[in-house]
CSV table of C-alpha atoms in Angstrom, one decimal:
chain,number,residue,atom,x,y,z
T,84,MET,CA,-0.1,-0.1,0.1
T,85,ARG,CA,1.2,3.3,-0.6
T,86,GLU,CA,2.8,5.2,2.0
T,87,ASP,CA,0.6,8.5,1.3
T,88,VAL,CA,-2.6,6.9,1.7
T,89,ASP,CA,-4.6,7.4,5.1
T,90,HIS,CA,-5.5,4.5,7.5
T,91,HIS,CA,-8.5,6.1,8.9
T,92,ILE,CA,-10.8,9.3,7.7
T,93,ALA,CA,-9.8,11.2,10.7
T,94,ASP,CA,-6.3,11.7,9.4
T,95,ALA,CA,-7.2,13.0,6.2
T,96,LEU,CA,-10.0,15.5,7.9
T,97,SER,CA,-7.2,16.6,10.3
T,98,ARG,CA,-5.3,18.4,7.4
T,99,PRO,CA,-6.8,21.7,6.0
T,100,ALA,CA,-7.0,22.9,2.5
T,101,LEU,CA,-5.0,25.9,2.1
T,102,VAL,CA,-6.9,27.9,-0.6
T,103,ARG,CA,-5.4,31.4,-2.0
T,104,LEU,CA,-8.3,33.8,-1.9
T,105,ASP,CA,-6.5,36.8,-3.4
T,106,SER,CA,-2.4,38.1,-3.7
T,107,ARG,CA,-2.3,38.8,0.2
T,108,THR,CA,-5.3,36.6,1.6
T,109,LEU,CA,-5.4,32.7,1.8
T,110,CYS,CA,-7.8,30.6,3.9
T,111,LEU,CA,-6.8,27.5,6.1
T,112,ARG,CA,-10.1,25.6,4.9
T,113,PHE,CA,-11.4,22.6,7.5
T,114,GLU,CA,-14.2,20.4,7.1
T,115,THR,CA,-14.1,19.8,10.8
T,116,MET,CA,-10.9,21.9,12.4
T,117,LYS,CA,-10.8,20.2,15.9
T,118,VAL,CA,-10.2,16.8,14.3
T,119,ALA,CA,-6.8,17.9,14.4
T,120,SER,CA,-6.4,18.9,18.2
T,121,ALA,CA,-8.6,15.6,19.1
T,122,LEU,CA,-6.6,13.0,17.0
T,123,GLU,CA,-3.1,14.3,18.3
T,124,ALA,CA,-4.4,15.0,22.0
T,125,VAL,CA,-5.7,10.7,22.2
T,126,ARG,CA,-2.7,9.6,20.4
T,127,PHE,CA,-0.3,11.6,22.4
T,128,LEU,CA,-2.4,10.5,25.9
T,129,LEU,CA,-2.5,6.7,24.7
T,130,GLU,CA,1.4,7.3,24.3
T,131,ARG,CA,2.4,8.1,27.7
T,132,GLY,CA,-0.3,5.9,29.4
T,133,THR,CA,-3.0,8.5,30.2
T,134,ILE,CA,-5.5,6.3,29.0
T,135,SER,CA,-5.7,2.8,27.2
T,136,ARG,CA,-7.5,1.3,24.1
T,137,GLY,CA,-11.1,0.7,25.4
T,138,ASP,CA,-11.5,3.6,28.1
T,139,THR,CA,-14.2,6.2,28.0
T,140,LEU,CA,-13.3,9.4,26.9
T,141,VAL,CA,-16.4,12.2,27.8
T,142,ASP,CA,-16.6,15.9,27.0
T,143,SER,CA,-19.1,18.6,26.4
T,144,SER,CA,-19.3,20.0,22.9
T,145,SER,CA,-21.7,22.3,20.8
T,146,GLY,CA,-20.8,20.1,17.9
T,147,ILE,CA,-17.4,20.5,16.3
T,148,TYR,CA,-15.2,19.2,18.8
T,149,ALA,CA,-18.3,16.3,19.5
T,150,HIS,CA,-17.5,15.1,16.2
T,151,ALA,CA,-13.6,15.2,16.1
T,152,LEU,CA,-13.6,13.3,19.4
T,153,ALA,CA,-16.2,10.6,18.0
T,154,LEU,CA,-14.0,10.2,15.4
T,155,ALA,CA,-10.5,10.2,17.4
T,156,CYS,CA,-12.3,7.6,19.8
T,157,HIS,CA,-13.2,5.4,16.5
T,158,ARG,CA,-9.4,5.9,15.2
T,159,TYR,CA,-8.2,4.5,18.7
T,160,GLY,CA,-10.3,2.2,19.7
T,161,LEU,CA,-11.5,4.2,22.8
T,162,HIS,CA,-15.4,5.0,24.0
T,163,CYS,CA,-16.7,8.4,23.5
T,164,HIS,CA,-19.5,10.0,25.6
T,165,ILE,CA,-21.2,13.6,24.9
T,166,VAL,CA,-23.1,15.8,26.9
T,167,ALA,CA,-24.4,17.4,23.8
T,168,SER,CA,-25.4,21.4,23.6
T,169,THR,CA,-28.8,22.2,22.1
T,170,THR,CA,-27.2,23.4,19.3
T,171,VAL,CA,-26.3,19.6,18.4
T,172,ASP,CA,-28.7,18.7,15.6
T,173,LEU,CA,-30.1,15.7,14.3
T,174,THR,CA,-27.7,15.3,11.4
T,175,LEU,CA,-24.4,15.4,13.8
T,176,ARG,CA,-26.4,13.3,16.7
T,177,THR,CA,-27.0,10.4,14.5
T,178,GLN,CA,-23.3,10.2,12.8
T,179,LEU,CA,-22.1,10.4,16.6
T,180,GLU,CA,-24.2,7.4,17.3
T,181,ILE,CA,-23.3,5.4,14.5
T,182,LEU,CA,-19.7,6.2,14.9
T,183,GLY,CA,-20.0,4.3,18.4
T,184,ALA,CA,-20.3,7.3,20.9
T,185,THR,CA,-23.4,8.2,23.2
T,186,VAL,CA,-24.5,11.4,23.1
T,187,GLU,CA,-26.3,12.8,26.2
T,188,PRO,CA,-28.4,15.6,24.9
T,189,MET,CA,-29.1,18.5,27.3
T,190,PRO,CA,-32.7,20.0,27.5
T,191,PRO,CA,-33.8,23.1,26.2
T,192,SER,CA,-32.5,26.1,27.4
T,193,ALA,CA,-33.4,30.1,27.6
T,194,SER,CA,-29.9,30.7,26.6
T,195,LEU,CA,-26.6,29.3,25.1
T,196,LYS,CA,-25.2,30.5,28.4
T,197,LEU,CA,-26.9,28.4,30.8
T,198,ASP,CA,-26.5,25.6,28.2
T,199,GLN,CA,-22.6,25.8,28.2
T,200,SER,CA,-22.8,25.6,32.3
T,201,ARG,CA,-25.1,23.2,32.8
T,202,ARG,CA,-23.0,20.7,30.1
T,203,VAL,CA,-20.2,21.3,32.1
T,204,ALA,CA,-21.9,20.8,35.7
T,205,ARG,CA,-23.2,17.4,34.2
T,206,VAL,CA,-20.0,16.2,32.9
T,207,ARG,CA,-18.4,16.7,36.7
T,208,GLU,CA,-21.6,14.4,37.4
T,209,ILE,CA,-20.6,11.8,35.0
T,210,LEU,CA,-17.0,11.8,36.5
T,211,ARG,CA,-17.9,11.3,40.1
T,212,ASP,CA,-20.0,8.2,39.2
T,213,ARG,CA,-17.6,6.9,36.7
T,214,PRO,CA,-14.4,7.7,38.2
T,215,ARG,CA,-12.2,5.8,35.3
T,216,TYR,CA,-13.7,8.0,32.6
T,217,HIS,CA,-11.0,10.1,31.1
T,218,TRP,CA,-12.6,14.2,30.9
T,219,MET,CA,-10.9,15.4,27.7
T,220,ARG,CA,-11.3,19.1,29.0
T,221,GLN,CA,-11.2,20.7,25.6
T,222,TYR,CA,-11.8,24.0,27.4
T,223,HIS,CA,-8.6,23.7,29.6
T,224,ASP,CA,-5.7,20.9,28.9
T,225,SER,CA,-3.2,22.5,26.7
T,226,VAL,CA,-2.8,18.8,25.2
T,227,HIS,CA,-4.9,20.4,22.6
T,228,TYR,CA,-2.3,22.4,21.2
T,229,ARG,CA,-0.5,20.1,20.1
T,230,GLY,CA,-2.3,19.0,16.6
T,231,TYR,CA,-1.6,22.2,15.3
T,232,ARG,CA,2.1,21.9,14.8
T,233,ALA,CA,1.7,19.8,11.6
T,234,ILE,CA,-0.8,23.1,10.3
T,235,ALA,CA,1.7,25.6,11.3
T,236,ASP,CA,4.2,23.8,9.3
T,237,LEU,CA,1.9,23.8,6.4
T,238,VAL,CA,1.6,27.5,6.7
T,239,ARG,CA,5.1,28.1,7.3
T,240,SER,CA,5.6,26.3,4.4
T,241,THR,CA,3.7,28.2,2.2
T,242,VAL,CA,3.7,32.0,3.1
T,243,ASP,CA,6.1,34.2,3.8
T,244,CYS,CA,5.8,34.6,7.5
T,245,SER,CA,7.8,38.2,8.0
T,246,ARG,CA,4.7,40.2,7.5
T,247,LEU,CA,2.0,37.5,8.6
T,248,SER,CA,-1.3,37.7,10.3
T,249,VAL,CA,-3.2,34.9,11.4
T,250,VAL,CA,-7.0,35.6,11.4
T,251,GLY,CA,-9.8,33.0,13.2
T,252,GLY,CA,-12.0,32.7,16.3
T,253,VAL,CA,-10.7,32.6,19.7
T,254,GLY,CA,-12.9,29.5,21.3
T,255,THR,CA,-11.1,27.4,23.6
T,256,GLY,CA,-7.9,29.1,22.3
T,257,ALA,CA,-6.2,26.0,21.0
T,258,SER,CA,-6.6,26.3,17.2
T,259,THR,CA,-5.1,30.2,17.0
T,260,GLY,CA,-3.4,30.3,19.9
T,261,ALA,CA,-1.1,26.6,19.2
T,262,LEU,CA,-1.2,27.8,15.5
T,263,VAL,CA,0.6,31.5,15.9
T,264,SER,CA,2.7,29.7,19.2
T,265,PHE,CA,4.2,27.5,16.8
T,266,LEU,CA,4.7,30.1,14.0
T,267,ARG,CA,6.5,32.5,16.3
T,268,GLU,CA,9.5,29.7,17.1
T,269,THR,CA,10.8,30.5,13.9
T,270,SER,CA,8.9,34.1,13.2
T,271,PRO,CA,8.1,36.2,16.1
T,272,SER,CA,6.7,39.3,14.1
T,273,VAL,CA,3.7,37.0,13.4
T,274,GLU,CA,0.4,38.5,14.3
T,275,LEU,CA,-2.3,37.1,15.9
T,276,VAL,CA,-6.0,38.3,15.4
T,277,GLY,CA,-8.7,37.0,17.3
T,278,VAL,CA,-12.7,37.1,16.5
T,279,GLN,CA,-15.4,37.1,19.2
T,280,PRO,CA,-18.8,37.4,19.6
T,281,PHE,CA,-20.7,40.0,22.0
T,282,ASP,CA,-22.0,38.1,24.9
T,283,SER,CA,-18.5,36.3,25.8
T,284,VAL,CA,-16.3,36.1,29.1
T,285,THR,CA,-13.5,35.6,27.2
T,286,PHE,CA,-12.2,38.7,25.9
T,287,GLY,CA,-14.6,40.9,28.1
T,288,SER,CA,-18.0,41.3,25.9
T,289,GLU,CA,-20.7,40.0,28.0
T,290,HIS,CA,-21.8,43.1,29.0
T,291,VAL,CA,-23.2,43.7,25.2
T,292,HIS,CA,-26.1,41.5,24.9
T,293,ASP,CA,-26.4,40.4,20.9
T,294,PRO,CA,-30.2,39.6,20.3
T,295,GLU,CA,-29.6,36.8,17.8
T,296,ILE,CA,-27.0,34.6,19.2
T,297,ILE,CA,-23.6,33.3,20.6
T,298,ILE,CA,-21.7,32.3,17.4
T,299,ALA,CA,-21.6,28.7,18.0
T,300,GLY,CA,-18.0,27.5,18.9
T,301,ILE,CA,-16.0,31.0,19.5
T,302,GLY,CA,-17.7,32.4,22.5
T,303,SER,CA,-18.4,31.2,26.2
T,304,SER,CA,-20.2,32.4,29.0
T,305,ILE,CA,-17.1,30.7,31.3
T,306,PRO,CA,-13.8,31.3,31.6
T,307,PHE,CA,-11.4,29.1,29.5
T,308,GLY,CA,-7.9,27.7,30.8
T,309,ASN,CA,-6.5,27.4,27.3
T,310,VAL,CA,-7.2,31.0,26.2
T,311,ASP,CA,-3.5,32.3,26.4
T,312,HIS,CA,-4.6,36.2,26.0
T,313,THR,CA,-1.3,37.2,25.9
T,314,LEU,CA,-0.9,35.7,22.5
T,315,TYR,CA,-3.5,37.8,20.6
T,316,ASP,CA,-2.0,41.2,19.3
T,317,THR,CA,-6.0,42.5,18.2
T,318,VAL,CA,-9.4,41.2,18.8
T,319,HIS,CA,-12.7,41.9,16.6
T,320,TRP,CA,-15.9,41.3,18.5
T,321,PHE,CA,-18.9,40.8,15.9
T,322,GLY,CA,-23.0,40.4,16.0
T,323,PHE,CA,-24.8,37.5,14.3
T,324,ASP,CA,-25.9,40.1,11.4
T,325,ALA,CA,-22.0,41.2,10.9
T,326,ALA,CA,-21.1,37.5,10.9
T,327,LEU,CA,-23.8,36.5,8.2
T,328,CYS,CA,-22.5,39.2,6.2
T,329,GLY,CA,-19.3,37.8,6.2
T,330,GLY,CA,-20.2,34.5,5.5
T,331,VAL,CA,-22.1,35.0,2.8
T,332,ALA,CA,-19.6,37.1,1.5
T,333,LEU,CA,-16.8,34.4,1.7
T,334,LEU,CA,-19.4,32.3,-0.3
T,335,ARG,CA,-20.6,34.7,-2.9
T,336,GLU,CA,-16.7,36.1,-3.3
T,337,HIS,CA,-14.5,32.8,-3.3
T,338,ALA,CA,-17.0,29.6,-2.9
T,339,ILE,CA,-16.1,28.6,0.4
T,340,PHE,CA,-19.5,27.5,2.6
T,341,ALA,CA,-18.1,27.9,5.9
T,342,GLY,CA,-19.5,28.7,9.3
T,343,LEU,CA,-20.4,32.0,11.0
T,344,SER,CA,-16.8,32.2,12.7
T,345,ALA,CA,-15.1,31.9,9.2
T,346,GLY,CA,-17.1,34.3,8.3
T,347,ALA,CA,-16.5,36.9,11.1
T,348,ALA,CA,-12.8,35.8,10.7
T,349,TYR,CA,-13.1,36.8,6.7
T,350,LEU,CA,-14.5,40.1,7.5
T,351,ALA,CA,-11.6,40.8,10.2
T,352,ALA,CA,-9.0,40.0,7.9
T,353,ARG,CA,-10.5,42.3,4.8
T,354,TRP,CA,-10.3,45.1,7.5
T,355,GLU,CA,-6.8,43.9,8.4
T,356,GLN,CA,-5.5,43.8,5.0
T,357,ARG,CA,-7.1,47.5,4.7
T,358,VAL,CA,-5.1,48.6,7.8
T,359,ASP,CA,-1.9,47.5,6.7
T,360,PRO,CA,-1.8,46.2,3.0
T,361,GLU,CA,1.4,45.1,3.0
T,362,ARG,CA,0.9,41.9,5.5
T,363,THR,CA,-0.2,39.0,4.2
T,364,VAL,CA,-3.3,37.3,6.1
T,365,VAL,CA,-4.2,33.5,6.5
T,366,VAL,CA,-8.1,33.3,7.4
T,367,LEU,CA,-9.5,30.1,9.7
T,368,ALA,CA,-12.6,28.4,8.4
T,369,PRO,CA,-13.0,25.8,11.3
T,370,ASP,CA,-16.0,23.7,9.7
T,371,THR,CA,-18.6,23.9,6.8
T,372,GLY,CA,-21.7,26.0,6.7
T,373,HIS,CA,-24.1,23.4,6.5
T,374,ARG,CA,-25.4,23.6,10.3
T,375,TYR,CA,-25.9,27.2,9.8
T,376,VAL,CA,-28.4,26.8,7.0
T,377,ASP,CA,-31.9,27.3,8.4
T,378,ALA,CA,-30.6,30.0,11.2
T,379,ALA,CA,-28.4,32.1,9.0
T,380,TYR,CA,-27.8,31.1,5.5
T,381,SER,CA,-31.1,31.0,4.2
T,382,ARG,CA,-31.6,34.9,4.8
T,383,HIS,CA,-28.8,35.6,2.2
T,384,ALA,CA,-31.0,38.1,0.5
T,385,SER,CA,-31.2,40.7,3.4
T,386,ALA,CA,-27.4,39.9,4.5
T,387,LEU,CA,-25.6,43.2,4.6
T,388,ARG,CA,-22.5,43.7,1.8
T,389,PRO,CA,-19.2,44.0,3.5
T,390,GLU,CA,-18.7,47.8,2.3
T,391,GLU,CA,-21.9,48.6,4.1
T,392,LEU,CA,-19.7,47.8,7.3
T,393,GLU,CA,-16.7,49.0,9.2
T,394,PRO,CA,-15.8,48.1,12.9
T,395,ARG,CA,-15.9,50.6,15.9
T,396,GLN,CA,-12.6,51.4,16.6
T,397,ILE,CA,-12.4,51.1,20.6
T,398,SER,CA,-9.6,51.5,23.0
T,399,GLU,CA,-11.7,50.4,26.3
T,400,LEU,CA,-13.9,47.3,26.7
T,401,SER,CA,-16.6,49.6,28.1
T,402,GLU,CA,-16.8,51.2,24.8
T,403,MET,CA,-17.5,48.1,22.2
T,404,ASP,CA,-21.3,47.8,20.5
T,405,LEU,CA,-22.9,46.1,17.9
T,406,PRO,CA,-22.4,45.0,15.3
T,407,TRP,CA,-18.7,45.2,14.9
T,408,SER,CA,-16.3,46.6,17.2
T,409,ARG,CA,-12.1,46.3,17.1
T,410,MET,CA,-9.6,46.7,19.6
T,411,ARG,CA,-5.4,46.9,19.6
T,412,TRP,CA,-5.2,44.2,22.3
T,413,GLY,CA,-1.3,44.4,22.5
T,414,ARG,CA,-0.8,40.7,23.7
T,415,ALA,CA,-2.2,42.0,26.8
T,416,GLU,CA,-3.7,39.9,30.2
T,417,ALA,CA,-6.8,38.5,30.5
T,418,PRO,CA,-10.0,40.8,31.7
T,419,PRO,CA,-10.6,39.6,35.3
T,420,GLY,CA,-13.8,38.0,34.2
T,421,ALA,CA,-11.9,35.6,31.7
T,422,VAL,CA,-9.3,34.2,34.4
T,423,ALA,CA,-9.9,30.3,35.0
T,424,ALA,CA,-9.2,29.1,38.1
T,425,GLY,CA,-6.0,27.1,38.0
T,426,SER,CA,-5.3,27.7,34.5
T,427,ALA,CA,-1.5,27.1,33.5
T,428,VAL,CA,-1.9,28.2,29.9
T,429,SER,CA,1.5,30.0,29.8
T,430,ALA,CA,2.4,26.4,29.8
T,431,ALA,CA,0.6,25.2,26.9
T,432,VAL,CA,3.6,25.2,24.2
T,433,ALA,CA,6.0,23.7,26.4
T,434,VAL,CA,3.3,21.0,26.9
T,435,ALA,CA,2.7,20.5,22.9
T,436,SER,CA,6.2,20.4,22.0
């Protein structure tokens, strides 16, 4: 058998397509980005002896990580239990169940904030009753940084990193934080532009309510230990309308059908290139747009166009407002409400090396 043939679909899904959008902009387009993270994390934990084949791995997820962890468990002969957000749809749940994962959905919730807190509380209950289960702790365990080294190598081999900005959703901090940490090992000047929704504590936007949604996967109502705020140079905050604008534009202009976080990142990347036209920008698109069709893309006819929007430039968190705000973060520390108890994220890259 040829050596370049994958032995499991998860191996193929862990690698993104690197697509040139224009002379200065590229897109790292994944079908399911967190497969890269989950696959390498599970492999490393097996190699270290923290877990063994046949063990059960458990975590909470709003969708992408659930699919990634189920694939990794299928790849390595492990059981998987997912405490699923209300945002996990029937299509994904069916895939998870056929892959062998057990799925425990949360009951309908008045808000995604309450949904997230309840999911984490439920994981703790499971661990109390089944202490041999291994909690993957995607929000807090720096083992999730490890899978992005290969992606950093791909970017480094293709792009001149001397004037490079990486733009992507912050989420658990592992994707953008790890990617740029590895790139900075050889190119310290690489800039990191984080994308956040309003209503999220991670970069202090919890006081601005988005009447539509928290954009799934990149915001949080609880502090995440994996987010190293000192890695980020600039932060953009987006509401639903602005993220939809970017998502529709990415599909219309480049035929890339991606999620709302990718739409927000695309809009942020366009702006960053306008601020500094000499920089090369890499945009992260972590998933496809299929699960956003009913709630978002079906409204494409009424979506704003990018030229109708520009960010509100702020210097203090209290100044931010819908639909889009931008702030030079300057690799500052986390705002008080975003500090996770016992966080040791500064050691993440050392652990991931």
